[in-house]
Amino acid sequence: MKEHGIDDQSVFEIGVVIPRRVMQVKDESFDCVHVLVEEFKKVGFVVERVIGIADEFIKLAAPLETLGRVAAALQIKKRTHIGMDLQFEVDEVEAFVKQPDGSVFSWCERFQCYCHLIYGIVNNSDSYVTLEFDGEQIYWETGECLLQKLESENIVKQVFPLHDEKKRKMLLRSWAFHWWDLTNQPIDEIYSYYGAKIAIYFAFLGMYTRWLLFPAAFGLALQFIDFGSLRLVVFPAFFIVVILWAVMFSQFWKRKNAALLARWPVSSAVADEPGYTIPGKKGCSLQPPMELIKVFETDKVKGKEVFRRYEWFGRFLRFRNDAIVIFSIICLQLPFELAYAHLFEVAGSDTIKFGLTAIYLCAIQYITKFGGKVCVKLIKYENNENTEKRADSLVYKVFGLYFMQTYIGVFYHALLHRNFSTLRKVLIQRLLLSEVLENLVENSLPYLKYTYKKYRVRRKKKKEKGESREKIQFTSRVEKEYLKPSYSASIGEELEDGLFDDFLELALQFGMIMMFACAFPPAFAFAALNNIMEIRTDALKLLAILRRPIPRAAATVGAWLNIFQFLTVMSICTNCALLAWLYDEEGKWKIEPGLAAILIIEHVLLMIKFGFSRLVPEEPAWVKANRAKHTIQTQDMCSKKLLRTISGGERKFDIMKKLE
C-alpha cells in the first residue's frame, strides 16, 4: 500500500526491512512502523510501504531539496566549475559540477546523506516514548536513535540500497549484454550508478584486457610457429617484451586513473579522507585524534612529541603485524604446500592424486579463512588513517596467503624438479580449469543462494496457510532484491566488499601468466579470453544477481597496483631462472653458457622497471594544464575578494576616524 506519492526526479534508493506482524496495533500512534514512517517523512523522505510475502518493506527516496539540506549540514565538499572543492551550499547549487548523468550528487554522496537522515532520528522529547510491535512494548529513550533501537529489538532487520530499475535495465543493454564490443564499457554510467570504486575496477579490467591482446598474439605465434634453432633467441625476446609490456601497463594505468578522476567530479575530500583514526582496541595507549590536537594547541613542543610517538608506534604495530603474518606463512603454510606438491608428484595412481587434491582443497579453504580472520584482528590494532588504508592493509596480508597457496606448487615443479612437461600441465590446469570453475562458481553460487531463499520463504508461507496448492509469487521488486545476496568479500567483510575477490582473481592470474611466461606463452591468450568473458559476467552478476552494493569513496585501485608491480619484479627473477635451464629433448633442464647473458638481461630489466616512471608521467598533460588553469582562476578570485575586503575595511576605518 502506498503512503506517499513520489515526484518525477526522486527515485527510491533505500529499503528498510521489517518482519510482518501477527497482531495489529489498535492505536497507530503507538505502532513502531507507523512512528518510523512518520519520522522518515518529517526529515524529508518520500516514503512507500510494501507488504511482502514474509516481510514488510519501507522504501525511501530523498528529493533534491532534502539532499541539499543534508549535504550542507554535513559540510560535504564538491567540485566547483573552477576546479576547487568547496562546501556545498543549497543557494549556490549552480556553482558545482554535476555528475555525468546530470544529477547534483554522486551515489556515494547520496548514500552518505541517506545514512545521516536515517540514523539521525532521535527522541528529542523530555521523556521516553512507548511504542508497540506485535504485542510487545518498546521504550524509546530520550536522545536515543530510533533505528538503532529498533535494530537492537530485531524489529528492523536490515537497511540496504535499492536498484534503480530504469538505470539497471539501461546498463543491462549497454553493458552486460554488449558482448560484441569486447572490452568497451560505459564507464561514466557505471560511475554514476555504482560509484567510483566499482567504476575504477571495471576501467582497470577493460584496459588490462585490451593490453593483453598483444602478448596473447605473440604467445600464440610462439606456440604454433616452429622457430627451430631460433627458439633460444625467441623465448628470451618474448620474456623481454612481456616485462616491458607489464611495466608500461602499470605506468599507463596511472595516467588512465588520473584522467578518469579529472573527468569525474570526485572531491578530494571524499576520495582520500585525511587525519588519524581512533584506535579500535580498548586499552591502547595511543590518544584519540581530538585529544592529540588539543595537546598540540596548548603546548606545541609536547604536542609534537605526542604526535611523533603516535605515528611511529602505529608504524611499529603495522610492521609487527606484517612480520607475524609472514612468519606464520613460512612456518605453517609453506610446509603444508610443499608436502602436497611432493606427494602429488610421487603419487602412483590418479585415484590417490584425486584424493590428495580433495583433502588439500578442503584444508586450504579453512587455512585461508582462519588466516583472514587473524589478519582482520591484527588490523584492529593498527592506527591506519581511514577505512581504505585498513582495507589496503588487509589486501597485503591476505594476498600473502593466496600467493603461497597459488604459486608454491608451480615453483616446486619449475625450479626444484625442473620438470618442464609437468610445469606446463600444472599451468594449463590452473589457467583453464581453475578460472573456468571459479567463474562458474562465482556467478552460479549467488543465484543458487537467491533461489534457495525464495524457496524457503515460499515453503514457510505454505506451512502457515496449510495444504494450499496455490503458487506463491513474489510481486514486489523490493522483496526480490532483499532476498538477493550482498556484494561481500569472502575474507574480511568488515573492511572489504566483493571487489576484493575480483581484484584477487586478476592479481593471481597476472602472476601466473607473468612469472611463468617463458614456460607457457599461450597463457596470455587464455587470460585475455577469460577476461573478456569476466567483464560481461561480472556486470551481469552486479546488475541481475546481487543487491546494489554500498558505495565506496576510494578512487584508485589502492594496494592492488603495488601487488601488480611486485609480481612484475618477481616475474623478472622467475623467468630468468627458467631461461637459465634451457629445454632439451628429454624434457629436463640444463644450464647453458648463456647464463651470463640472462643475468645481464635481468639486471637491465630491473633497472628499466624502476626507471620507467621517469620516462612516462603519471598524469596526462591536459590534466596538469586543466589543474593549473583552475589554480590560477582560484587565486585570481581569492585575490580580488581579499582586496575588496581590505579596501572596504580601510574605508570603514576612515569613516570611524572622521566621526571621532
XYZ file of C-alpha atoms in Angstrom:
660
model
C 0.000 0.000 0.000
C 1.275 3.422 -0.902
C 1.750 6.007 1.817
C 3.053 8.901 -0.213
C 3.426 9.916 -3.840
C 6.810 10.397 -5.456
C 7.914 13.166 -7.788
C 9.434 12.519 -11.190
C 13.003 13.283 -10.124
C 13.120 11.232 -6.911
C 13.870 7.510 -7.056
C 13.546 5.005 -4.240
C 17.136 4.128 -3.339
C 16.957 2.681 0.197
C 14.892 -0.176 1.609
C 14.137 -0.873 5.276
C 13.053 -4.438 6.139
C 10.579 -5.155 8.955
C 9.109 -8.592 9.781
C 5.396 -8.997 9.171
C 3.322 -8.810 12.313
C 0.845 -11.302 13.685
C -1.013 -8.757 15.834
C -2.019 -5.285 14.666
C -1.860 -2.283 16.994
C -5.253 -0.639 17.599
C -3.828 2.849 18.087
C -1.470 3.691 15.205
C 0.187 6.483 17.200
C 1.954 3.765 19.266
C 2.774 1.490 16.329
C 6.534 1.184 15.713
C 6.237 1.058 11.946
C 3.786 3.955 11.778
C 6.007 6.098 14.018
C 9.080 5.183 11.943
C 7.304 6.123 8.697
C 6.124 9.448 10.147
C 9.642 10.236 11.373
C 11.006 9.465 7.902
C 8.506 11.909 6.414
C 9.418 14.600 8.944
C 13.078 14.569 7.896
C 12.110 14.957 4.241
C 11.893 11.435 2.812
C 9.340 10.288 0.277
C 8.010 7.014 1.723
C 6.296 3.952 0.298
C 5.273 0.900 2.292
C 5.174 -2.505 0.605
C 3.709 -5.663 2.124
C 5.709 -8.690 1.022
C 5.197 -12.414 1.483
C 7.286 -12.761 4.644
C 8.310 -9.197 5.493
C 7.203 -5.602 5.255
C 9.337 -3.025 3.451
C 9.705 0.734 3.673
C 11.151 2.321 0.524
C 12.812 5.699 0.867
C 13.541 8.408 -1.676
C 15.137 11.785 -0.964
C 14.175 14.799 -3.099
C 16.894 17.205 -4.182
C 15.848 19.742 -1.532
C 16.316 17.172 1.231
C 19.692 16.004 -0.123
C 20.885 19.601 -0.471
C 19.905 20.459 3.089
C 21.703 17.402 4.497
C 24.777 17.906 2.288
C 25.084 21.466 3.588
C 24.681 20.258 7.188
C 27.360 17.574 6.664
C 29.624 20.171 5.013
C 30.190 17.870 2.051
C 32.807 19.276 -0.287
C 32.048 19.224 -4.003
C 33.991 20.273 -7.070
C 33.109 23.686 -8.486
C 33.407 24.898 -12.082
C 36.772 26.500 -11.272
C 38.152 23.129 -10.130
C 38.173 23.981 -6.429
C 36.463 21.765 -3.836
C 34.123 23.862 -1.680
C 31.489 23.060 0.918
C 28.091 22.588 -0.655
C 25.515 25.362 -0.279
C 21.913 24.991 -1.423
C 21.660 28.567 -2.712
C 24.763 28.157 -4.896
C 23.941 24.806 -6.474
C 24.744 26.055 -9.997
C 28.360 26.702 -8.972
C 29.033 22.981 -8.543
C 29.879 20.494 -11.291
C 27.136 17.975 -11.991
C 27.617 14.232 -12.312
C 27.911 12.542 -15.742
C 24.217 11.565 -15.556
C 23.192 15.169 -14.813
C 22.472 14.727 -11.098
C 23.830 17.119 -8.490
C 25.078 14.473 -6.055
C 27.003 11.262 -6.710
C 25.696 7.914 -5.470
C 28.306 7.947 -2.699
C 27.216 11.421 -1.548
C 23.535 10.493 -1.699
C 24.143 7.338 0.341
C 26.012 9.397 2.928
C 23.036 11.767 3.174
C 20.599 8.861 3.473
C 22.571 7.321 6.347
C 22.762 10.670 8.152
C 18.998 11.128 7.940
C 18.046 7.531 8.755
C 20.316 7.206 11.767
C 19.852 10.832 12.811
C 16.264 10.336 14.037
C 16.395 10.631 17.841
C 13.886 11.173 20.619
C 14.062 14.901 21.372
C 11.259 14.863 23.963
C 11.818 15.130 27.702
C 10.669 11.588 28.436
C 10.702 8.169 26.835
C 8.140 7.190 24.202
C 6.261 3.899 24.451
C 5.965 2.005 21.167
C 4.309 -1.305 20.354
C 5.171 -4.043 17.901
C 3.411 -7.393 17.648
C 2.046 -7.171 21.187
C 5.346 -6.142 22.792
C 6.205 -2.724 24.201
C 9.422 -0.889 23.326
C 10.663 2.164 25.197
C 12.316 4.802 23.032
C 14.533 6.686 25.476
C 15.371 10.382 25.307
C 18.270 11.095 22.939
C 18.224 7.523 21.591
C 18.433 6.767 17.854
C 15.139 5.241 16.734
C 16.532 2.971 14.022
C 19.323 1.600 16.211
C 16.754 0.917 18.926
C 14.536 -0.998 16.501
C 17.554 -2.886 15.131
C 18.552 -3.953 18.642
C 14.974 -5.209 19.208
C 15.073 -7.146 15.877
C 12.201 -5.040 14.550
C 14.271 -3.536 11.740
C 16.020 -6.483 10.100
C 18.124 -4.606 7.556
C 18.703 -1.356 5.701
C 20.036 -1.821 2.166
C 20.403 0.101 -1.139
C 17.830 -0.469 -3.879
C 18.409 -0.762 -7.608
C 17.088 1.973 -9.864
C 15.116 -0.201 -12.270
C 15.302 2.237 -15.191
C 19.081 2.673 -14.985
C 19.606 -1.016 -14.251
C 17.833 -2.077 -17.454
C 19.735 0.537 -19.427
C 23.068 -0.818 -18.117
C 21.994 -4.376 -18.888
C 21.529 -3.391 -22.543
C 24.600 -1.181 -22.915
C 26.996 -3.147 -20.703
C 26.176 -6.696 -19.596
C 24.652 -7.842 -22.908
C 27.016 -5.830 -25.138
C 29.314 -8.765 -25.942
C 30.376 -7.651 -29.421
C 32.285 -4.638 -28.060
C 34.754 -6.968 -26.272
C 36.398 -4.573 -23.787
C 34.442 -1.335 -24.338
C 32.249 -0.334 -21.391
C 30.070 2.671 -20.403
C 32.433 3.675 -17.592
C 30.755 7.042 -16.913
C 27.366 5.374 -16.482
C 28.930 2.735 -14.207
C 30.459 5.518 -12.097
C 27.122 7.333 -11.820
C 25.270 4.185 -10.786
C 27.784 2.302 -8.625
C 30.304 4.912 -7.541
C 33.991 5.484 -8.197
C 35.459 2.293 -6.718
C 33.500 -0.170 -8.860
C 33.878 2.019 -11.959
C 37.650 2.115 -11.411
C 37.730 -1.690 -11.174
C 35.944 -2.144 -14.493
C 38.078 0.538 -16.152
C 41.167 -1.329 -14.900
C 39.792 -4.692 -16.068
C 38.940 -3.302 -19.501
C 42.337 -1.677 -20.027
C 44.192 -4.756 -18.721
C 42.242 -6.997 -21.120
C 42.919 -4.718 -24.117
C 46.616 -4.670 -23.311
C 46.624 -8.476 -23.056
C 45.785 -8.840 -26.743
C 49.356 -8.040 -27.889
C 51.253 -10.587 -25.717
C 48.412 -13.060 -26.415
C 49.067 -12.827 -30.158
C 52.841 -13.098 -29.590
C 52.393 -16.129 -27.336
C 50.141 -17.925 -29.825
C 52.731 -17.287 -32.553
C 55.417 -18.930 -30.402
C 53.132 -21.901 -29.814
C 52.118 -22.618 -33.403
C 55.185 -21.479 -35.386
C 58.251 -23.718 -35.398
C 61.273 -21.437 -34.987
C 63.745 -24.321 -34.965
C 67.198 -23.251 -33.821
C 65.943 -19.694 -33.255
C 63.992 -20.957 -30.246
C 66.813 -19.994 -27.883
C 66.579 -16.401 -29.145
C 62.799 -16.084 -29.475
C 61.968 -17.094 -25.896
C 64.299 -14.514 -24.284
C 62.870 -11.928 -26.698
C 59.328 -12.844 -25.619
C 60.384 -12.560 -21.977
C 61.817 -9.065 -22.514
C 58.704 -7.967 -24.415
C 56.242 -9.097 -21.730
C 58.269 -7.449 -18.934
C 58.327 -4.152 -20.831
C 54.617 -4.650 -21.509
C 53.866 -5.088 -17.803
C 55.949 -2.053 -16.808
C 54.265 0.124 -19.420
C 50.815 -1.116 -18.435
C 51.309 -0.086 -14.794
C 52.507 3.362 -15.791
C 49.818 3.986 -18.393
C 47.142 2.795 -15.972
C 48.186 5.587 -13.603
C 47.620 8.042 -16.444
C 44.229 6.499 -17.175
C 43.259 6.688 -13.496
C 44.288 10.362 -13.318
C 42.266 11.124 -16.456
C 39.153 9.440 -15.016
C 39.413 11.386 -11.762
C 39.801 14.613 -13.723
C 36.710 13.751 -15.783
C 34.542 12.723 -12.830
C 33.649 15.333 -10.180
C 35.180 13.295 -7.351
C 36.014 15.516 -4.406
C 39.499 15.036 -2.985
C 37.958 15.124 0.492
C 35.797 12.113 -0.417
C 38.456 10.191 -2.320
C 41.085 10.483 0.399
C 39.881 11.009 3.943
C 42.567 12.842 5.925
C 43.535 12.577 9.537
C 44.155 9.884 12.105
C 41.723 7.175 13.113
C 40.890 6.369 16.708
C 42.454 3.026 17.623
C 39.791 0.356 17.734
C 41.272 -1.664 20.592
C 40.487 -0.792 24.153
C 43.435 -0.315 26.408
C 45.622 1.116 23.647
C 47.996 3.773 24.917
C 47.506 5.979 21.861
C 45.285 9.013 22.322
C 42.333 9.842 20.059
C 42.979 12.482 17.395
C 40.941 15.248 19.075
C 42.901 14.895 22.285
C 46.141 14.974 20.316
C 45.051 18.184 18.626
C 44.152 19.776 21.979
C 47.563 18.876 23.381
C 49.231 20.335 20.290
C 47.256 23.578 20.601
C 48.126 24.078 24.279
C 51.773 23.011 24.130
C 53.320 22.670 20.654
C 56.574 21.128 21.874
C 54.794 18.452 23.870
C 52.212 18.051 21.099
C 54.890 17.313 18.503
C 56.353 14.650 20.750
C 52.935 13.052 21.315
C 52.185 13.057 17.573
C 55.614 11.588 16.817
C 55.077 8.814 19.364
C 51.600 8.153 17.960
C 52.893 7.970 14.394
C 55.898 5.722 14.996
C 54.093 3.413 17.407
C 51.445 2.929 14.724
C 54.127 2.083 12.162
C 55.677 -0.359 14.612
C 52.298 -2.076 15.048
C 51.908 -2.452 11.278
C 55.465 -3.802 10.953
C 54.843 -6.244 13.812
C 51.600 -7.476 12.273
C 53.211 -7.928 8.858
C 56.057 -9.869 10.471
C 53.565 -12.140 12.275
C 51.743 -12.893 9.013
C 54.970 -13.564 7.056
C 56.389 -15.771 9.831
C 53.119 -17.744 10.032
C 53.072 -18.269 6.264
C 56.681 -19.518 6.207
C 56.370 -21.770 9.255
C 52.838 -23.110 8.829
C 51.579 -22.787 5.269
C 54.820 -23.335 3.330
C 55.497 -26.873 4.701
C 51.868 -27.830 4.032
C 52.034 -26.605 0.423
C 55.388 -28.280 -0.239
C 54.169 -31.556 1.253
C 51.128 -31.546 -1.032
C 53.208 -30.713 -4.113
C 55.689 -33.512 -3.340
C 53.025 -36.136 -2.563
C 51.110 -35.200 -5.721
C 54.206 -35.772 -7.853
C 55.271 -39.073 -6.286
C 51.716 -40.496 -6.125
C 51.413 -43.536 -8.354
C 47.736 -43.612 -9.314
C 45.257 -40.984 -10.383
C 42.885 -42.066 -7.596
C 45.444 -41.168 -4.944
C 46.137 -37.846 -6.658
C 42.413 -37.085 -6.746
C 42.070 -37.907 -3.038
C 45.086 -35.766 -2.141
C 43.679 -32.852 -4.135
C 40.278 -33.161 -2.454
C 41.859 -33.170 1.024
C 44.109 -30.275 0.055
C 41.255 -28.124 -1.280
C 39.173 -28.664 1.863
C 42.093 -27.970 4.189
C 43.337 -24.894 2.315
C 39.897 -23.267 2.500
C 39.920 -23.489 6.294
C 43.539 -22.308 6.468
C 42.798 -19.275 4.292
C 39.610 -18.377 6.177
C 41.383 -18.679 9.514
C 44.311 -16.616 8.241
C 41.926 -13.928 7.013
C 40.234 -13.691 10.421
C 43.624 -13.374 12.123
C 44.585 -10.594 9.694
C 41.362 -8.682 10.455
C 42.011 -8.933 14.192
C 45.596 -7.721 13.744
C 44.480 -4.729 11.673
C 42.274 -3.549 14.560
C 45.494 -2.784 16.449
C 46.829 -0.554 13.664
C 46.187 3.204 13.547
C 45.566 3.319 9.797
C 44.410 6.693 8.507
C 40.999 5.656 7.153
C 38.873 2.729 6.027
C 40.638 2.400 2.679
C 44.045 2.233 4.372
C 42.760 -0.559 6.601
C 41.427 -2.335 3.517
C 44.851 -1.975 1.832
C 46.493 -3.475 4.904
C 44.146 -6.459 4.669
C 44.942 -6.844 0.952
C 48.696 -7.059 1.574
C 48.326 -9.622 4.353
C 45.740 -11.885 2.731
C 47.485 -11.795 -0.649
C 50.496 -13.386 1.049
C 48.294 -16.361 1.976
C 46.946 -16.701 -1.552
C 50.375 -16.170 -3.106
C 51.717 -19.169 -1.211
C 48.607 -21.226 -1.945
C 48.601 -20.469 -5.699
C 52.250 -20.468 -6.710
C 54.251 -22.706 -4.369
C 53.273 -25.883 -6.238
C 54.214 -24.284 -9.544
C 57.566 -23.124 -8.120
C 58.141 -26.679 -6.885
C 57.752 -28.163 -10.363
C 59.531 -25.323 -12.154
C 62.596 -24.618 -10.049
C 63.242 -27.600 -7.781
C 62.415 -30.537 -10.041
C 62.892 -28.626 -13.293
C 60.213 -30.793 -14.881
C 59.060 -28.753 -17.871
C 56.277 -31.100 -19.021
C 54.721 -31.250 -15.549
C 55.033 -27.483 -15.239
C 53.062 -26.964 -18.444
C 50.356 -29.379 -17.289
C 50.035 -27.532 -13.978
C 49.805 -24.154 -15.741
C 47.154 -25.412 -18.172
C 45.220 -26.919 -15.271
C 45.350 -23.697 -13.242
C 44.528 -21.397 -16.155
C 41.839 -23.441 -17.859
C 40.121 -25.498 -15.197
C 40.600 -23.194 -12.222
C 39.480 -19.968 -13.920
C 36.547 -21.597 -15.682
C 35.396 -23.270 -12.469
C 35.931 -20.096 -10.449
C 33.827 -18.079 -12.900
C 31.145 -20.753 -12.820
C 31.043 -20.830 -9.017
C 31.359 -17.053 -8.714
C 28.270 -16.444 -10.852
C 26.146 -19.515 -10.134
C 26.530 -19.633 -6.346
C 24.819 -16.251 -5.691
C 21.951 -17.280 -7.987
C 21.578 -20.607 -6.157
C 21.533 -18.749 -2.816
C 18.851 -16.411 -4.157
C 16.763 -19.332 -5.446
C 17.095 -21.180 -2.136
C 15.996 -18.105 -0.155
C 12.889 -17.757 -2.316
C 12.185 -21.455 -1.833
C 12.417 -21.123 1.969
C 10.057 -18.143 2.004
C 7.514 -19.957 -0.153
C 7.771 -23.101 1.968
C 7.271 -21.152 5.192
C 4.255 -19.342 3.747
C 2.692 -22.610 2.584
C 3.071 -24.072 6.089
C 1.253 -21.054 7.513
C -1.619 -21.428 5.006
C -1.863 -25.199 5.378
C -2.346 -27.552 2.432
C -2.602 -24.834 -0.189
C -1.590 -25.691 -3.755
C -1.678 -22.073 -4.839
C 1.675 -20.961 -6.230
C 3.188 -18.102 -4.246
C 4.560 -15.326 -6.445
C 6.994 -12.556 -5.464
C 5.256 -9.486 -6.877
C 7.283 -6.699 -5.225
C 10.696 -5.826 -6.615
C 11.965 -4.674 -3.214
C 11.361 -8.132 -1.703
C 13.200 -9.813 -4.568
C 16.169 -7.506 -4.035
C 16.168 -8.198 -0.300
C 16.468 -11.941 -0.951
C 19.460 -11.473 -3.275
C 22.962 -11.972 -1.803
C 25.028 -8.905 -0.968
C 28.251 -7.973 -2.764
C 30.570 -9.057 0.053
C 34.152 -10.276 0.315
C 34.991 -13.898 1.072
C 37.507 -12.679 3.697
C 37.344 -9.579 5.866
C 33.754 -8.468 5.271
C 34.295 -5.766 7.909
C 36.852 -3.993 5.697
C 36.243 -5.095 2.114
C 33.428 -5.821 -0.328
C 33.184 -8.116 -3.350
C 35.842 -6.134 -5.218
C 38.417 -7.869 -3.025
C 37.701 -11.241 -4.649
C 37.510 -9.751 -8.155
C 40.859 -7.952 -7.809
C 42.402 -11.015 -6.154
C 41.388 -13.163 -9.115
C 43.013 -10.688 -11.530
C 46.215 -10.435 -9.469
C 46.633 -14.215 -9.205
C 46.025 -14.547 -12.951
C 48.573 -11.810 -13.693
C 51.165 -13.544 -11.518
C 50.538 -16.902 -13.169
C 50.947 -15.688 -16.758
C 53.868 -13.366 -15.979
C 56.059 -15.436 -13.662
C 55.963 -18.456 -15.986
C 55.690 -16.653 -19.320
C 58.638 -18.494 -20.892
C 57.244 -21.882 -19.921
C 53.788 -21.385 -21.451
C 53.443 -18.313 -23.753
C 49.812 -19.106 -24.821
C 48.750 -18.378 -21.232
C 48.252 -14.721 -22.226
C 45.652 -15.762 -24.816
C 43.747 -17.823 -22.234
C 43.841 -14.875 -19.821
C 42.572 -12.427 -22.468
C 39.679 -14.709 -23.420
C 38.781 -15.270 -19.772
C 38.804 -11.533 -19.022
C 36.580 -10.689 -21.998
C 34.023 -13.064 -20.507
C 34.731 -11.751 -16.994
C 33.735 -8.197 -17.954
C 30.239 -9.252 -19.027
C 29.662 -11.909 -16.362
C 30.723 -9.544 -13.571
C 28.404 -6.889 -14.998
C 25.528 -9.369 -15.134
C 26.283 -10.502 -11.600
C 26.125 -6.938 -10.246
C 23.023 -5.943 -12.205
C 20.868 -9.064 -12.010
C 22.082 -11.460 -9.314
C 23.313 -9.304 -6.416
C 21.964 -6.390 -4.453
C 23.140 -2.918 -5.297
C 26.484 -2.553 -3.449
C 27.116 0.068 -0.803
C 29.279 2.754 -2.497
C 32.912 3.304 -1.555
C 34.650 6.644 -1.864
C 38.097 5.380 -2.929
C 39.049 6.477 -6.441
C 42.116 4.279 -7.134
C 42.830 0.554 -7.168
C 44.825 1.074 -3.982
C 47.163 -1.700 -2.850
C 46.412 -3.867 -5.868
C 48.591 -1.763 -8.188
C 51.544 -2.281 -5.824
C 50.857 -6.023 -5.914
C 50.866 -5.997 -9.729
C 54.211 -4.184 -9.668
C 55.585 -6.667 -7.121
C 54.529 -9.548 -9.371
C 56.303 -7.852 -12.301
C 59.561 -7.816 -10.326
C 59.021 -11.440 -9.307
C 58.425 -12.401 -12.942
C 61.810 -10.940 -13.930
C 63.510 -13.247 -11.420
C 61.467 -16.391 -12.152
C 61.691 -16.138 -15.945
C 65.436 -15.583 -15.752
C 65.676 -18.737 -13.656
C 63.584 -20.621 -16.226
C 65.736 -19.388 -19.093
C 68.876 -20.422 -17.210
C 67.873 -24.032 -17.792
C 67.188 -24.498 -21.477
C 64.829 -27.188 -22.589
C 66.290 -30.278 -24.278
C 64.767 -33.302 -25.989
C 64.465 -35.360 -22.797
C 62.193 -32.837 -21.123
C 64.740 -31.786 -18.488
C 66.518 -28.528 -17.808
C 70.278 -27.973 -18.193
C 72.452 -24.921 -17.660
C 73.986 -23.383 -20.778
C 76.744 -20.768 -21.135
C 74.020 -18.205 -21.876
C 73.519 -17.823 -18.103
C 75.732 -14.720 -18.014
C 73.676 -13.066 -20.756
C 70.441 -13.900 -18.905
C 71.761 -12.370 -15.681
C 72.649 -9.214 -17.603
C 69.120 -9.133 -19.039
C 67.703 -9.493 -15.515
C 69.641 -6.513 -14.182
C 68.808 -4.393 -17.218
C 65.094 -5.169 -16.900
C 65.131 -4.349 -13.192
C 66.743 -1.004 -13.999
C 64.117 -0.382 -16.694
C 61.334 -1.327 -14.273
C 62.401 1.217 -11.660
C 63.460 3.873 -14.164
C 60.481 3.791 -16.497
C 58.411 6.017 -14.196
C 60.793 8.853 -15.065
C 60.043 8.413 -18.750
C 56.233 8.198 -18.672
C 54.499 10.804 -16.464
C 51.716 9.553 -14.210
C 49.328 12.285 -15.358
C 48.383 13.314 -18.917
C 49.441 16.831 -19.940
C 45.840 18.015 -20.287
C 45.100 17.047 -16.664
C 48.060 19.101 -15.423
C 47.106 22.027 -17.675
C 43.498 21.900 -16.507
C 44.564 21.876 -12.859
C 46.975 24.765 -13.439
C 44.210 26.799 -15.126
C 41.821 26.172 -12.235
C 44.526 27.091 -9.716
C 45.135 30.417 -11.455
C 41.390 31.143 -11.583
C 41.042 30.336 -7.889
C 43.978 32.558 -6.951
C 42.567 35.451 -9.012
C 39.153 35.165 -7.381
C 40.597 34.907 -3.887
C 42.937 37.853 -4.518
C 40.091 40.089 -5.745
C 37.864 39.150 -2.809
C 40.708 39.764 -0.353
C 41.479 43.147 -1.894
C 37.816 44.178 -1.694
C 37.726 43.109 1.924
C 40.880 45.092 2.743
C 39.757 48.218 0.874
C 36.317 48.010 2.486
C 37.925 47.714 5.895
C 40.139 50.765 5.284
C 37.146 52.905 4.204
C 35.284 51.878 7.339
C 38.327 52.802 9.430
C 38.499 56.263 7.762
C 34.797 56.925 8.425
C 35.150 55.971 12.086
C 38.177 58.240 12.394
C 36.270 61.243 10.917
C 33.355 60.672 13.280
C 35.723 60.825 16.213
